[in-house]
Coordinates of C-alpha atoms and ligand atoms in Angstrom, one line a residue:
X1 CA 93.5 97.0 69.0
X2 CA 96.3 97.3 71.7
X3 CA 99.8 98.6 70.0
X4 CA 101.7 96.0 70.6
X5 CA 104.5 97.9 70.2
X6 CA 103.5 100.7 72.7
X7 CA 102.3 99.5 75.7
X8 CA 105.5 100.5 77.4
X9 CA 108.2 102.1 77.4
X10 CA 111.0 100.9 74.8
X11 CA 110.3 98.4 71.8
X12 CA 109.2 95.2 72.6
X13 CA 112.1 93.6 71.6
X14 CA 114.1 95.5 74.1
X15 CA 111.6 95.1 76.2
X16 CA 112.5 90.8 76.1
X17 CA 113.4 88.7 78.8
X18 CA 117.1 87.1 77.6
X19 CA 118.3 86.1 81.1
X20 CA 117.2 85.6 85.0
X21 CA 119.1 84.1 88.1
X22 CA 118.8 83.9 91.2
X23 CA 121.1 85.1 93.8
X24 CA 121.4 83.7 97.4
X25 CA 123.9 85.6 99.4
X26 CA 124.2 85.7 103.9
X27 CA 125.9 89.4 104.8
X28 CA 124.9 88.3 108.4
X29 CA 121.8 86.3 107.5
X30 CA 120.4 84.7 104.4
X31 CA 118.9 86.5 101.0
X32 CA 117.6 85.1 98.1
X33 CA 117.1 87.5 95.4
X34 CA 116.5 87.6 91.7
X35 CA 118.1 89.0 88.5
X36 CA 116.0 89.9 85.4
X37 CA 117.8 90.8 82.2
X38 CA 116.0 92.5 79.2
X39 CA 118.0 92.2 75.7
X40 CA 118.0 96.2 75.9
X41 CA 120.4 95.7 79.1
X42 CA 117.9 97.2 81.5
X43 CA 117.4 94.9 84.5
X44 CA 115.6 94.6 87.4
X45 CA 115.9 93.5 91.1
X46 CA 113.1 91.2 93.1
X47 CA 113.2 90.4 96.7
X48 CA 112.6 86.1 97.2
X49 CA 113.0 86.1 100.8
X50 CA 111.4 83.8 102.7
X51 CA 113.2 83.3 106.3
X52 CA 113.9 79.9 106.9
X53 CA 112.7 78.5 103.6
X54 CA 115.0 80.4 101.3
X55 CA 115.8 77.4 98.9
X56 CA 112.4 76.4 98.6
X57 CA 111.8 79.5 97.0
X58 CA 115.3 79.5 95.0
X59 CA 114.1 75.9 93.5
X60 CA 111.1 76.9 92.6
X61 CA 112.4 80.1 90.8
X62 CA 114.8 78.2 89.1
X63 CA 113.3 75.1 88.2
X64 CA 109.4 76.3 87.5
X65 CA 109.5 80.2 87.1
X66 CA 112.6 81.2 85.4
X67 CA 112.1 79.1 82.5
X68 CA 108.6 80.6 81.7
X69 CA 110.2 84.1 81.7
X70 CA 112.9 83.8 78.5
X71 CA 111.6 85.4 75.6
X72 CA 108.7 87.5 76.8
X73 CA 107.7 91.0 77.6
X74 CA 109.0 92.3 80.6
X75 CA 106.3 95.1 79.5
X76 CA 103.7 92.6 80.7
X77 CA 103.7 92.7 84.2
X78 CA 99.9 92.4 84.9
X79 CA 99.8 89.3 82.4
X80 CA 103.2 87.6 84.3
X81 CA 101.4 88.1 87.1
X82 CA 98.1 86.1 86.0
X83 CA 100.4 83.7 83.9
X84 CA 102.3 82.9 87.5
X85 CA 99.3 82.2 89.7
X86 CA 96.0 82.2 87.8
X87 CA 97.5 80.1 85.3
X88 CA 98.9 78.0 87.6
X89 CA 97.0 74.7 89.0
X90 CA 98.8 74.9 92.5
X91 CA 98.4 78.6 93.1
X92 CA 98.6 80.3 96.7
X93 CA 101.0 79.5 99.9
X94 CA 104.3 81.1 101.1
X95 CA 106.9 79.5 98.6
X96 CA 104.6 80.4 95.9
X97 CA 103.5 84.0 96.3
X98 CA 107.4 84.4 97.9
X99 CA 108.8 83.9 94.0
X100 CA 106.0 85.7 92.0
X101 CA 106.3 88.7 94.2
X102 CA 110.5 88.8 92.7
X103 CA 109.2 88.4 89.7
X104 CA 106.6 91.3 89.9
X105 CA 109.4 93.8 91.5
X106 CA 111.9 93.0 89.6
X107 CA 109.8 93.7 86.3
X108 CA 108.2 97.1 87.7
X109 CA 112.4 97.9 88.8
X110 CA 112.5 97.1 84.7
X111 CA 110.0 99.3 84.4
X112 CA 110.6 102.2 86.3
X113 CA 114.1 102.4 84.4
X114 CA 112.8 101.8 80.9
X115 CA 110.6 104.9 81.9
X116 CA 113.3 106.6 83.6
X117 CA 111.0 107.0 86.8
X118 CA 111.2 106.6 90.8
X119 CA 108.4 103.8 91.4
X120 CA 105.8 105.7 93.0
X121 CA 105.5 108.0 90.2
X122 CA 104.8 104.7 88.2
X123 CA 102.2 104.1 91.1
X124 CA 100.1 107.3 90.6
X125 CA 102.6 109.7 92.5
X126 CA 103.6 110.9 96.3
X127 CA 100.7 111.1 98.8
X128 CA 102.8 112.1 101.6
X129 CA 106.7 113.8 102.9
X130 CA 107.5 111.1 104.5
X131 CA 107.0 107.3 105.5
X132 CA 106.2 107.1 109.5
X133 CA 108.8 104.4 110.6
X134 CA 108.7 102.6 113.6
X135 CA 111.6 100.8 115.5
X136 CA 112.3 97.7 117.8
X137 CA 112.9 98.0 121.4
X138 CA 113.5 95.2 123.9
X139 CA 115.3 95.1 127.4
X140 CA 115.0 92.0 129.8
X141 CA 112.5 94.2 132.1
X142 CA 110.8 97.0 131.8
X143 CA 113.4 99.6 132.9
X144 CA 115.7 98.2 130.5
X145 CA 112.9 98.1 127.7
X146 CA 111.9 102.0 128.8
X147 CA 115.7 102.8 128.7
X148 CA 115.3 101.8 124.7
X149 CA 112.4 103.3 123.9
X150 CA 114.3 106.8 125.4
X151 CA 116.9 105.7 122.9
X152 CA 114.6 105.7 120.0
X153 CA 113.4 108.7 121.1
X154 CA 116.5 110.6 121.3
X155 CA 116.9 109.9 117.6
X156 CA 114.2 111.5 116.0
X157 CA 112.3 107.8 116.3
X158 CA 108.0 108.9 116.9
X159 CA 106.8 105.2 116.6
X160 CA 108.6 102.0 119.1
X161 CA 108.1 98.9 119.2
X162 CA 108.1 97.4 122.6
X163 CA 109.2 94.1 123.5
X164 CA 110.2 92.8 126.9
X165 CA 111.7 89.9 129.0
X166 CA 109.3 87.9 130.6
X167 CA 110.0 86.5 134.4
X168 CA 111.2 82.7 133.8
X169 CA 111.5 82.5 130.4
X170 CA 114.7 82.4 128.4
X171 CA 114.0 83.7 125.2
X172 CA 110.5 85.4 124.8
X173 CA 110.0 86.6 121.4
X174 CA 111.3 89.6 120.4
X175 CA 114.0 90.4 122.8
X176 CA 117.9 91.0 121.7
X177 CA 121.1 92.0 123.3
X178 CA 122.3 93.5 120.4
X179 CA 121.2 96.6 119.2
X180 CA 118.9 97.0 116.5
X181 CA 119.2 93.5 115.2
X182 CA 116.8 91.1 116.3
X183 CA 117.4 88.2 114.8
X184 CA 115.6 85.3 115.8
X185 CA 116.6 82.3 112.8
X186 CA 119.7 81.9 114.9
X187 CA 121.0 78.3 114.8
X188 CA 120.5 75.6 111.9
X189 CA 117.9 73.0 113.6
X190 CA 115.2 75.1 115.4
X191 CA 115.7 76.7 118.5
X192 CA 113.2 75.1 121.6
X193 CA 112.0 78.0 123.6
X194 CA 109.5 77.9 126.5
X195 CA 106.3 79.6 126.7
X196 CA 104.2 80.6 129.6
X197 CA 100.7 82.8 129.1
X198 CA 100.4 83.5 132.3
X199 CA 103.7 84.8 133.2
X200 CA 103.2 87.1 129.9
X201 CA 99.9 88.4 130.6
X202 CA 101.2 89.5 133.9
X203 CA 104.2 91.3 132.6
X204 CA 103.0 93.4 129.4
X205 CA 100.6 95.9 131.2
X206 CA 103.0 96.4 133.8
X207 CA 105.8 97.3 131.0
X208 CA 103.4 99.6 129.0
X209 CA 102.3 101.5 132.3
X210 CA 106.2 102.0 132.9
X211 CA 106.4 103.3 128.9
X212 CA 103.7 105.6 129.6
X213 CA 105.2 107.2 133.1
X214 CA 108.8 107.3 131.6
X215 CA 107.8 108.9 127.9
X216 CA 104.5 110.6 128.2
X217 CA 101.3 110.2 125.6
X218 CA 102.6 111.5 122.4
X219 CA 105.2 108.7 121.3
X220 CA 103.3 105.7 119.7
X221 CA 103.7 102.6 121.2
X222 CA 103.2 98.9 119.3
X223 CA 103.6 95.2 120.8
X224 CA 103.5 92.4 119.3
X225 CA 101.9 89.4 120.6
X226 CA 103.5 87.0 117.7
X227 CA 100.2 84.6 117.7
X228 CA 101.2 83.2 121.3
X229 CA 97.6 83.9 122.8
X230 CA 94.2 82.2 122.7
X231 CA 91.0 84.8 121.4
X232 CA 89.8 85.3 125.0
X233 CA 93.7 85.7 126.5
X234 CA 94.1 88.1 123.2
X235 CA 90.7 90.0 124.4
X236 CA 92.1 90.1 127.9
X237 CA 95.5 91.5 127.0
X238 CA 94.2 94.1 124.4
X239 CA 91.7 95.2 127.0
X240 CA 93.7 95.5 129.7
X241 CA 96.5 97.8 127.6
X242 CA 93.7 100.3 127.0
X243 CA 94.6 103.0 129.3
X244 CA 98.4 103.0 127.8
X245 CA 96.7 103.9 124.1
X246 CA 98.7 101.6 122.1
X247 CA 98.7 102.3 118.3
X248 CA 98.5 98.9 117.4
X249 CA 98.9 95.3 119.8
X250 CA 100.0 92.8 116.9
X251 CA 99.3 89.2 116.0
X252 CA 97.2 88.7 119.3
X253 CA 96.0 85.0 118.2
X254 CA 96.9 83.2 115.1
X255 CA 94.4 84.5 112.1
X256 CA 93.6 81.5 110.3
X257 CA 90.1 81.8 112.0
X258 CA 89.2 85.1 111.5
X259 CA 86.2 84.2 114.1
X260 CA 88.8 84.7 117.2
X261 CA 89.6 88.7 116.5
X262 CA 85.8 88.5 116.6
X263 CA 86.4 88.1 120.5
X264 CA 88.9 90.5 120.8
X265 CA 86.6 93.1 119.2
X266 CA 83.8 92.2 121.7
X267 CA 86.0 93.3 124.2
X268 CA 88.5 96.4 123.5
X269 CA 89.1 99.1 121.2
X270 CA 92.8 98.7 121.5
X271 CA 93.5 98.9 117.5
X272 CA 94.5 95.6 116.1
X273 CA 97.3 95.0 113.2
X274 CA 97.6 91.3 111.6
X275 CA 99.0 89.7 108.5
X276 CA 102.7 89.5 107.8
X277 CA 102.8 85.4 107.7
X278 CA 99.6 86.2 104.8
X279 CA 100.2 85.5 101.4
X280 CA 97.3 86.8 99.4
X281 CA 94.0 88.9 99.2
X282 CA 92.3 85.6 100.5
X283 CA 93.9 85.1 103.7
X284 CA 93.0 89.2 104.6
X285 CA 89.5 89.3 103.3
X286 CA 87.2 88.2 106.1
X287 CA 89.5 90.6 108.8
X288 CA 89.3 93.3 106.5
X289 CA 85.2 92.7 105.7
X290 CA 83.9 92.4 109.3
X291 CA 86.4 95.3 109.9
X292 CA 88.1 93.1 112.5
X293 CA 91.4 94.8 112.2
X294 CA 92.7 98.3 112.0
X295 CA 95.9 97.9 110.3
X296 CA 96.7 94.9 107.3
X297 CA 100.6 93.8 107.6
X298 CA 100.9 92.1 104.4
X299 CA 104.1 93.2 102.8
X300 CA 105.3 93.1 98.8
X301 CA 107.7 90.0 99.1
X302 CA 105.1 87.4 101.1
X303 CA 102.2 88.4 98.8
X304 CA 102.8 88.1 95.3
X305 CA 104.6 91.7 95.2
X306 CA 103.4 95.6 94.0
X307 CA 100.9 94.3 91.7
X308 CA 99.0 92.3 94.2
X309 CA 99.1 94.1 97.5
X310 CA 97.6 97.1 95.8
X311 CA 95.1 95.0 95.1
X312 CA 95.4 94.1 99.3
X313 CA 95.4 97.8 100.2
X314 CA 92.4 98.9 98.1
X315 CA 90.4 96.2 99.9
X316 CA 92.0 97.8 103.0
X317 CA 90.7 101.3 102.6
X318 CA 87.4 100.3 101.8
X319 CA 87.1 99.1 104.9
X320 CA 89.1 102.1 106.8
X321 CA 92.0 100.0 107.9
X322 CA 95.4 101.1 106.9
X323 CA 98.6 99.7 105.6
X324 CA 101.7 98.4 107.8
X325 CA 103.7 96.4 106.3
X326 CA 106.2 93.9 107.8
X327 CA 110.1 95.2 107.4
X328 CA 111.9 93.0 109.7
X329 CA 115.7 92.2 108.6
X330 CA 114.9 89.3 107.1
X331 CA 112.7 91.6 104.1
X332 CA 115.5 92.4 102.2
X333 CA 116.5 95.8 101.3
X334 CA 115.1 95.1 97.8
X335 CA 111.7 94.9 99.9
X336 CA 112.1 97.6 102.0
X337 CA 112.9 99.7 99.1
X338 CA 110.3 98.8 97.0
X339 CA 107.9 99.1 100.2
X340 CA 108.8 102.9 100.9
X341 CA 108.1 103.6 97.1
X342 CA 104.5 101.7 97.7
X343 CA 104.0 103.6 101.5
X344 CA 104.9 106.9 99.9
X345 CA 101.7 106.6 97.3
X346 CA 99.6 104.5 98.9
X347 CA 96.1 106.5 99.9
X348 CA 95.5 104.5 102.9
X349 CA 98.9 104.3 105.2
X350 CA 99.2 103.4 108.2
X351 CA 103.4 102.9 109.5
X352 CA 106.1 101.3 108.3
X353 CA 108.3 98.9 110.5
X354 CA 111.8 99.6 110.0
X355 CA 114.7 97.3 111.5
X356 CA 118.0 98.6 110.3
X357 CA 119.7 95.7 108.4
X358 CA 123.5 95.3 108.9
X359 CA 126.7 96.8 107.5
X360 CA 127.2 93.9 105.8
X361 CA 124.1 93.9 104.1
X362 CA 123.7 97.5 103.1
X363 CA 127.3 97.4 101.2
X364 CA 125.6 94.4 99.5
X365 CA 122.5 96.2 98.4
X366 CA 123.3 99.9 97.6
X367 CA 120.0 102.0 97.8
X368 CA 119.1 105.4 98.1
X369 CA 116.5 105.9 100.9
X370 CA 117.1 107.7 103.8
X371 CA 116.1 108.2 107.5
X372 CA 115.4 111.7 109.4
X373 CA 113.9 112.3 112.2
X374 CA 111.6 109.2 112.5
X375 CA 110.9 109.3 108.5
X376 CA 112.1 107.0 105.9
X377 CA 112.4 108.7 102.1
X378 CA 112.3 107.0 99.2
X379 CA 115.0 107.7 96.3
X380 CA 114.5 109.3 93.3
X381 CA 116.1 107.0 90.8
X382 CA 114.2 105.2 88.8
X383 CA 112.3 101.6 89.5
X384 CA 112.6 100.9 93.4
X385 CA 116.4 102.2 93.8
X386 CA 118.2 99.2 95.2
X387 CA 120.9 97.3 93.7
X388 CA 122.9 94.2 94.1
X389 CA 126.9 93.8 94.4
X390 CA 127.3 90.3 92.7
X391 CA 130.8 90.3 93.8
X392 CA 130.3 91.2 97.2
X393 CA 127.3 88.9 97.5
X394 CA 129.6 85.6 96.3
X395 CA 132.0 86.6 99.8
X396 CA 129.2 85.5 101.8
X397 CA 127.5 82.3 101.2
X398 CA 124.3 80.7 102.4
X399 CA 124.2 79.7 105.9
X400 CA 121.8 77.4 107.0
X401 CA 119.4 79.4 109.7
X402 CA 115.7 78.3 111.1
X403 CA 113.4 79.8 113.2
X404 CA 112.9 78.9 116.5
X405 CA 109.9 76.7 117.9
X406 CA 107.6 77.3 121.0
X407 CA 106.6 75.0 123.6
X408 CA 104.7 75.1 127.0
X409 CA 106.2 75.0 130.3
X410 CA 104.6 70.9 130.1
X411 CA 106.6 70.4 127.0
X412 CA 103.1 71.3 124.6
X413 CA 104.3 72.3 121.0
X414 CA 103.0 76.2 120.9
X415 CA 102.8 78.8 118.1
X416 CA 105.9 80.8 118.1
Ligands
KDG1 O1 110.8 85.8 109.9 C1 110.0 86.1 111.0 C2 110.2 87.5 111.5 O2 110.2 88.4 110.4 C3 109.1 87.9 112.4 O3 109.2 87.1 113.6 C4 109.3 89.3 112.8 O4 107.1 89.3 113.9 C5 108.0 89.9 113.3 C6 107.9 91.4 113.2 O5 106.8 91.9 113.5 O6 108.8 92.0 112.7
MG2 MG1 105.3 90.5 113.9

C-alpha cells in the first residue's frame, strides 16, 4: 500500500490545492502565467505562454483546468498530469499542452519548496557546470550580421545565431534593429511580409562564408530557416552550408511530414534541429526514430511541461539526438528558469537558446540565474527560482500582439 500520507514532502493536507489564478501581464510584450496556492502557503509558478494565442490558453485555464485543481494533492504531479490529458477526450494541440505544462511547473515549483530543493536536484541532480547558451544575431547584410556575431563574441557568447537581411525583402524573419530583442508579434492584426526562395538561397551561404572568414572555426554558428523552404530547397541549402560547419540549420521545411527531412538527409550531413511549434512526444517520434534530426527543440511550456519533455528527451537520447530547447522572449522567464534547471540535469544536452527578455520583464519576474562567459546557471533556491511581482505585473496590461504572416512575391500565402 502507498502511504498516502508520505508520498511527498509535507502532510497532504498542506499539500492541498485552495486557490489558482491566472496572471496575464505585457512588460514589453504579453505573458500569461499561473498561480497555484497550497493551504500550507507554499505556491508555485507555471509559464502559459503561447505567443499570439495568450487568451486562448487563459480561458481554458480558467474555465476547464482551474476548477479541476481545488482540493487535491499538489503532491500528485504524475496523476495531474494523466488527469489533464489522458483523462481528457480532446487531448493534444498548442492551447492544450500550453496550460498543462503551467500546471506541471507550477506543482514541481510546489515541490521543490515543500522539499526545500533547486529543481534539478528533484530531477536526479547536475550533469554539467554550465548550460551552453546561444544568442541572436541579425544585421541587414552580411557585414552588419558579422559585425553582431563579433559582438556576441566579445562577451563571452561561444554559440550565435545568425540571421540576415535578404536583398528585396522587407522583413525576412529574424532580423531586428534593436539589440537583443527580436520581436516579431509586433502589431495587433498580422503583419504581411513577402517571401522570396530564391533571393534567400542566394544570400545565406554567402553570409556564413563571411562568418567563417571574419570569426574563424571554433565559434558555433546556427540558422534558422523558420519552415520557409521546400524538402529539396531544405536539402540544397543544408548541403550547400557544409563547408561553414554549422552546429545546427533550423526548421529547414515544416515537420508535419516527417518524410521531407528524409530528403535533406539524402543529401547533407549539416546537423538538423526541429521542434519548437511541437507539442507532444507524438509530433517528435518519427524524426527522432529514423534519426532524422540531430537536435529536438521541444521546450517545457509548448509540451505539457517537466513531466512530459523528459519523457521527449529520453526518446531523444535513445536515438543520439540532443536537447535544444526554444527560449525566445516570448518563453517567459518562468520557462527559461525552469528550462536551465531541466538543461543542467538532463543526460542528453545539446544548447540552450537564450534571448535576453527586457528590463521590464525581468523586474516582473525576479529569478536567480545567471550568465558568464557564454554559460547560463541555474539558482539554487528551491523549485525553478522565478517569481512573480503581482503589483508590478497589474502596471502593464495585456496588449493585443500577432504574429506576422508570409506570402510570395505573387501574393501566395507561405509559411512564416
Ligand atoms: O513565437 C514565435 C517565436 O518564438 C519564434 O518565431 C522564434 O523561431 C524562433 C526561434 O527559433 O527563436
Ligand atoms: Mg526557430
Amino acid at each position: 500500500m502507498v502511504d498516502m500520507q508520505t508520498d511527498s514532502p509535507g502532510s497532504e493536507r498542506d499539500r492541498r490545492i485552495v486557490a489558482a489564478r491566472v496572471i496575464v501581464t505585457s512588460p514589453g510584450r504579453n505573458f500569461v502565467s499561473l498561480l497555484i496556492e497550497t493551504r500550507s502557503g507554499i505556491s508555485g509558478l507555471g509559464d502559459a505562454t503561447l505567443n499570439g494565442r495568450e487568451l486562448a490558453v487563459a480561458a481554458y485555464l480558467e474555465h476547464h483546468v482551474i476548477p479541476n485543481l481545488i482540493g487535491r494533492d499538489a503532491g500528485r504531479i504524475e496523476d495531474t498530469w494523466q488527469f489533464l490529458y489522458r483523462g481528457a477526450y480532446w487531448r493534444r494541440g498548442p492551447v492544450t499542452m500550453t496550460a498543462i505544462a503551467a500546471v506541471d511547473v507550477a506543482l514541481w515549483d510546489i515541490l521543490g519548496k515543500m522539499a526545500g530543493l533547486p529543481l534539478y536536484r528533484l530531477l536526479g541532480g547536475r550533469s554539467r557546470e554550465g548550460v551552453l547558451v546561444y544568442g541572436h544575431a541579425s544585421g541587414r547584410d552580411p557585414e552588419e550580421t558579422s559585425a553582431e556575431v563579433g559582438r556576441f563574441a566579445a562577451q563571452g557568447y561561444r554559440a550565435v545565431r545568425a540571421q540576415c537581411g535578404v536583398p528585396g525583402l522587407a522583413k525576412p524573419y529574424g532580423v531586428t534593429r534593436m539589440k537583443n530583442a527580436y520581436e516579431p508579434a509586433e502589431s495587433e492584426l498580422p503583419l504581411e511580409t513577402l517571401w522570396s526562395t530564391p533571393a534567400y538561397l542566394d544570400m545565406v551561404p554567402r553570409l556564413f562564408e563571411r562568418l567563417r572568414a571574419d570569426h574563424g572555426r571554433e565559434i558555433e554558428l546556427l540558422h534558422d530557416a523558420h519552415h520557409r523552404l521546400t524538402p529539396i530547397e531544405a536539402a540544397r541549402l543544408a548541403r550547400d552550408l557544409e563547408p561553414f560547419r554549422l552546429f545546427w540549420l533550423e526548421d529547414a521545411t515544416p515537420a508535419e511530414n516527417p518524410d521531407g527531412f528524409e530528403l535533406i538527409r539524402r543529401h547533407s550531413v549539416t546537423p538538423l534541429a526541429v521542434g519548437e511549434v511541437f507539442n507532444s512526444v507524438w509530433d517528435c517520434r518519427a524524426l527522432l526514430e529514423r534519426q532524422l534530426i540531430d537536435y529536438i527543440r521541444t521546450t517545457i511550456v509548448h509540451a505539457g511541461g517537466i513531466s512530459h519533455v523528459r519523457r521527449i528527451a529520453d526518446l531523444a537520447a535513445l536515438h543520439r539526438a540532443r536537447t535544444g530547447f526554444h527560449g525566445a522572449t516570448d518563453l517567459s522567464p518562468i520557462t527559461l528558469g525552469a528550462a536551465l534547471h531541466f538543461d543542467t540535469w538532463v543526460p542528453n544536452f545539446g544548447i540552450q537558446e537564450y534571448m535576453q527578455h527586457t528590463q521590464e520583464t525581468d523586474a516582473v519576474f525576479p529569478h536567480d540565474y545567471t550568465l558568464r562567459e557564454g554559460y547560463l546557471h541555474c539558482g539554487e533556491s528551491p523549485g525553478h527560482g522565478v517569481s512573480l511581482d503581482e503589483r508590478l505585473a497589474a502596471r502593464y496590461p495585456y496588449n493585443p500582439r500577432q504574429l506576422p504572416i508570409a506570402r510570395l512575391t505573387d501574393g501566395t500565402m507561405w509559411d512564416w
